[in-house]
Short mmCIF file of C-alpha atoms in Angstrom, two decimals:
data_model
loop_
_atom_site.label_atom_id
_atom_site.label_comp_id
_atom_site.label_asym_id
_atom_site.label_seq_id
_atom_site.Cartn_x
_atom_site.Cartn_y
_atom_site.Cartn_z
CA GLY A 17 13.28 11.76 2.78
CA ALA A 18 11.28 9.02 4.42
CA VAL A 19 8.39 10.10 6.59
CA VAL A 20 7.62 6.61 7.89
CA SER A 21 10.30 4.41 9.39
CA GLN A 22 9.72 0.69 9.78
CA HIS A 23 12.04 -1.70 11.59
CA PRO A 24 13.33 -4.34 11.14
CA SER A 25 13.44 -4.63 7.36
CA TRP A 26 13.68 -8.39 7.56
CA VAL A 27 13.55 -11.03 10.24
CA ILE A 28 13.92 -14.78 10.35
CA CYS A 29 12.53 -16.62 13.35
CA LYS A 30 11.73 -20.10 14.53
CA SER A 31 8.19 -21.39 14.59
CA GLY A 32 6.49 -20.62 17.90
CA THR A 33 8.43 -17.46 18.67
CA SER A 34 7.09 -13.91 18.65
CA VAL A 35 8.29 -11.06 16.48
CA LYS A 36 7.77 -7.33 17.01
CA ILE A 37 7.72 -4.85 14.13
CA GLU A 38 7.92 -1.10 14.77
CA CYS A 39 6.47 1.67 12.69
CA ARG A 40 7.37 5.29 13.37
CA SER A 41 5.91 8.45 11.90
CA LEU A 42 8.99 10.67 11.71
CA ASP A 43 7.57 14.15 11.33
CA PHE A 44 3.83 13.82 11.71
CA GLN A 45 1.71 12.96 14.70
CA ALA A 46 -0.50 10.10 13.65
CA THR A 47 -3.55 9.12 15.65
CA THR A 48 -4.11 6.38 13.11
CA MET A 49 -1.75 3.98 11.40
CA PHE A 50 -2.52 1.04 9.17
CA TRP A 51 -0.92 -2.39 8.95
CA TYR A 52 -0.92 -4.29 5.67
CA ARG A 53 0.29 -7.71 4.66
CA GLN A 54 1.46 -8.66 1.19
CA PHE A 55 1.98 -12.20 -0.03
CA PRO A 56 4.04 -12.77 -3.19
CA LYS A 57 2.24 -11.63 -6.33
CA GLN A 58 -0.82 -10.64 -4.34
CA SER A 59 -2.40 -7.33 -3.36
CA LEU A 60 -1.60 -5.44 -0.24
CA MET A 61 -4.27 -6.48 2.23
CA LEU A 62 -5.29 -4.32 5.16
CA MET A 63 -4.91 -6.24 8.41
CA ALA A 64 -5.80 -3.68 11.03
CA THR A 65 -6.13 -0.04 11.90
CA SER A 66 -4.01 1.09 14.81
CA ASN A 67 -5.55 3.81 16.97
CA GLU A 68 -3.50 5.87 19.39
CA GLY A 69 -4.67 5.34 22.95
CA SER A 70 -7.33 2.79 22.12
CA LYS A 71 -7.78 -0.71 20.76
CA ALA A 72 -6.89 -1.56 17.20
CA THR A 73 -9.59 -2.38 14.70
CA TYR A 74 -9.01 -5.65 12.89
CA GLU A 75 -10.23 -6.65 9.46
CA GLN A 76 -12.39 -9.70 9.06
CA GLY A 77 -10.37 -12.88 9.22
CA VAL A 78 -7.39 -11.36 11.04
CA GLU A 79 -6.79 -12.88 14.48
CA LYS A 80 -6.41 -10.09 17.01
CA ASP A 81 -4.79 -12.40 19.56
CA LYS A 82 -2.16 -13.43 17.07
CA PHE A 83 -1.38 -10.02 15.66
CA LEU A 84 -1.07 -7.71 18.64
CA ILE A 85 -1.05 -4.01 17.87
CA ASN A 86 0.04 -1.30 20.26
CA HIS A 87 -0.19 2.38 19.39
CA ALA A 88 1.24 3.89 22.54
CA SER A 89 2.18 7.29 21.17
CA LEU A 90 1.38 9.57 18.26
CA THR A 91 4.53 8.50 16.47
CA LEU A 92 4.87 4.80 17.19
CA SER A 93 2.79 1.72 16.42
CA THR A 94 4.00 -1.85 16.91
CA LEU A 95 2.78 -5.11 15.44
CA THR A 96 3.69 -8.28 17.32
CA VAL A 97 3.22 -11.59 15.55
CA THR A 98 2.76 -14.05 18.40
CA SER A 99 3.58 -17.74 18.16
CA ALA A 100 4.59 -17.32 14.56
CA HIS A 101 4.12 -20.17 12.10
CA PRO A 102 5.45 -20.65 8.57
CA GLU A 103 2.12 -19.51 7.11
CA ASP A 104 2.68 -16.13 8.76
CA SER A 105 5.71 -15.60 6.54
CA SER A 106 4.90 -12.50 4.53
CA PHE A 107 5.80 -8.89 3.84
CA TYR A 108 4.31 -6.61 6.49
CA ILE A 109 3.97 -2.89 5.80
CA CYS A 110 2.71 -0.05 7.93
CA SER A 111 1.29 3.17 6.63
CA VAL A 112 0.46 6.59 7.98
CA PRO A 113 -2.23 8.98 6.71
CA ARG A 114 -0.07 11.97 6.01
CA ASP A 115 -2.42 14.91 5.97
CA SER A 116 -5.21 16.09 8.17
CA PHE A 117 -7.84 14.38 6.04
CA GLY A 118 -5.95 11.12 5.90
CA GLU A 119 -6.58 10.24 2.30
CA LYS A 120 -2.90 10.19 1.35
CA LEU A 121 -1.09 7.23 2.77
CA PHE A 122 2.65 7.04 3.13
CA PHE A 123 4.20 3.66 3.67
CA GLY A 124 7.08 2.30 5.62
CA SER A 125 9.74 0.27 3.85
CA GLY A 126 8.20 -2.99 4.98
CA THR A 127 9.35 -6.01 6.98
CA GLN A 128 9.94 -9.38 5.38
CA LEU A 129 9.13 -12.07 7.94
CA SER A 130 10.31 -15.60 7.37
CA VAL A 131 9.23 -18.22 9.88
CA LEU A 132 11.17 -21.46 9.78
CA GLN B 13 -14.80 -11.12 -8.90
CA LYS B 14 -12.13 -9.00 -7.22
CA GLU B 15 -13.02 -5.43 -6.39
CA VAL B 16 -9.97 -4.20 -8.26
CA GLU B 17 -8.45 -5.94 -11.26
CA GLN B 18 -4.98 -5.20 -12.54
CA ASP B 19 -2.92 -7.06 -15.12
CA PRO B 20 0.16 -8.35 -13.27
CA GLY B 21 2.35 -8.19 -16.35
CA PRO B 22 5.27 -8.25 -16.66
CA LEU B 23 5.25 -5.38 -19.11
CA SER B 24 8.53 -4.80 -20.93
CA VAL B 25 9.11 -1.65 -22.95
CA PRO B 26 12.14 0.07 -24.50
CA GLU B 27 13.52 3.22 -22.94
CA GLY B 28 11.64 6.31 -24.12
CA ALA B 29 8.36 4.48 -24.76
CA ILE B 30 5.00 5.63 -23.49
CA VAL B 31 3.69 3.22 -20.87
CA SER B 32 0.02 2.65 -20.18
CA LEU B 33 -1.01 0.94 -16.95
CA ASN B 34 -4.64 0.20 -16.16
CA CYS B 35 -7.04 -0.97 -13.50
CA THR B 36 -10.71 -1.77 -13.55
CA TYR B 37 -12.97 -1.90 -10.55
CA SER B 38 -16.44 -3.02 -9.65
CA ASN B 39 -17.39 -0.79 -6.71
CA SER B 40 -19.10 2.33 -8.01
CA ALA B 41 -18.68 3.97 -4.58
CA PHE B 42 -14.93 4.40 -5.06
CA GLN B 43 -14.13 8.08 -5.29
CA TYR B 44 -10.42 8.36 -4.52
CA PHE B 45 -7.87 6.83 -6.84
CA MET B 46 -4.17 6.49 -6.33
CA TRP B 47 -1.15 5.07 -8.06
CA TYR B 48 1.78 3.75 -6.10
CA ARG B 49 5.20 2.62 -7.25
CA GLN B 50 6.82 -0.22 -5.37
CA TYR B 51 10.39 -1.35 -5.79
CA SER B 52 11.21 -4.91 -4.84
CA ARG B 53 10.86 -5.55 -1.09
CA LYS B 54 10.15 -1.90 -0.36
CA GLY B 55 7.06 -0.05 0.75
CA PRO B 56 4.86 1.57 -1.91
CA GLU B 57 5.54 5.19 -2.81
CA LEU B 58 2.61 7.47 -3.67
CA LEU B 59 2.87 8.73 -7.26
CA MET B 60 -0.48 10.20 -8.16
CA TYR B 61 -3.71 10.95 -6.37
CA THR B 62 -7.00 11.88 -8.02
CA TYR B 63 -10.52 12.45 -6.85
CA SER B 64 -13.48 11.45 -9.04
CA SER B 65 -13.21 11.51 -12.84
CA GLY B 66 -10.76 13.40 -14.98
CA ASN B 67 -7.08 13.74 -15.73
CA LYS B 68 -4.16 14.81 -13.61
CA GLU B 69 -0.64 15.42 -14.82
CA ASP B 70 2.59 15.52 -12.86
CA GLY B 71 5.78 15.65 -14.87
CA ARG B 72 6.04 12.51 -16.99
CA PHE B 73 3.04 10.93 -15.26
CA THR B 74 -0.62 11.34 -16.18
CA ALA B 75 -3.46 9.72 -14.27
CA GLN B 76 -6.90 9.28 -15.81
CA VAL B 77 -10.11 8.25 -14.14
CA ASP B 78 -13.26 7.23 -16.00
CA LYS B 79 -15.87 6.50 -13.37
CA SER B 80 -18.56 5.72 -15.93
CA SER B 81 -16.44 2.82 -17.20
CA LYS B 82 -14.91 2.04 -13.79
CA TYR B 83 -11.49 2.29 -15.37
CA ILE B 84 -8.35 4.14 -14.34
CA SER B 85 -5.05 4.57 -16.13
CA LEU B 86 -1.53 5.75 -15.47
CA PHE B 87 0.56 6.94 -18.40
CA ILE B 88 4.32 7.32 -18.20
CA ARG B 89 5.95 9.37 -20.93
CA ASP B 90 9.60 9.03 -21.94
CA SER B 91 9.99 5.97 -19.75
CA GLN B 92 13.35 5.43 -18.09
CA PRO B 93 15.06 2.30 -16.73
CA SER B 94 14.62 3.81 -13.26
CA ASP B 95 10.86 3.55 -13.78
CA SER B 96 11.20 -0.24 -13.63
CA ALA B 97 9.10 -1.27 -10.64
CA THR B 98 5.70 -2.63 -9.72
CA TYR B 99 2.87 -0.13 -10.10
CA LEU B 100 -0.11 -0.53 -7.82
CA CYS B 101 -3.44 1.11 -8.26
CA ALA B 102 -5.46 1.77 -5.12
CA MET B 103 -8.84 3.23 -4.42
CA SER B 104 -11.18 4.03 -1.57
CA GLU B 105 -14.72 5.13 -0.89
CA ASN B 106 -14.13 7.31 2.09
CA TYR B 107 -12.64 10.67 2.70
CA GLY B 108 -9.81 10.07 5.06
CA GLY B 109 -9.18 9.51 8.68
CA ALA B 110 -9.72 6.24 10.42
CA THR B 111 -12.23 5.15 7.81
CA ASN B 112 -9.73 5.30 4.99
CA LYS B 113 -9.47 1.78 3.63
CA LEU B 114 -7.53 1.42 0.47
CA ILE B 115 -8.25 -1.47 -1.86
CA PHE B 116 -5.20 -2.33 -3.92
CA GLY B 117 -4.74 -4.00 -7.25
CA THR B 118 -2.19 -6.79 -7.46
CA GLY B 119 0.26 -4.51 -9.21
CA THR B 120 1.80 -4.49 -12.70
CA LEU B 121 5.49 -5.27 -12.99
CA LEU B 122 7.11 -2.86 -15.45
CA ALA B 123 10.56 -3.33 -16.95
CA VAL B 124 12.03 -0.50 -19.02
CA GLN B 125 14.87 -1.80 -21.15
CA PRO B 126 17.81 0.55 -21.82
#
């Protein structure tokens, strides 16, 4: 069964609104979670590393004020896309390093965001 | 040049065929190599994981890594229609934890025809 739960699976919103995506590690306490973005026919691109109890680490070119990450517990990380615009429309996926060394990533089912 | 190159396909094969999927890379520091399967609009599912060069077999799947050529492969024997999906290669330099940053290929779309 799934070890990472991501919700919602799809969302449509108006330009200028904010959208929150949740990622839960179901049976593993994760101090670290990763957020990826995938545009059609392109690679999964790492956006940020979510760290439990501390600030997220963002990849170069990712706006931290636009993509707010909160990792409030060992099983939950949230990504909030603030003031969404059509160019933010994409497939967002979270992942959790599954074992103690973290080299095996398990992914959520993804969230398709469409901004009108 | 991208760090990881993967032919996007689509690759169409008849049921029962042997499928060969490949990736090349430019970063000689990559040590960890993975293959993921992704169905449409779903998160990737880890299929195979290998460290450094060599072969690894798991059921109908065999992963090969040739670090000298910077080339990795995934072979699928006796392919089934249920194998139809996008296959992503991924690799990283680091050994786990918060420094684990996977670099993905664009994925190869495979269609197995019944």
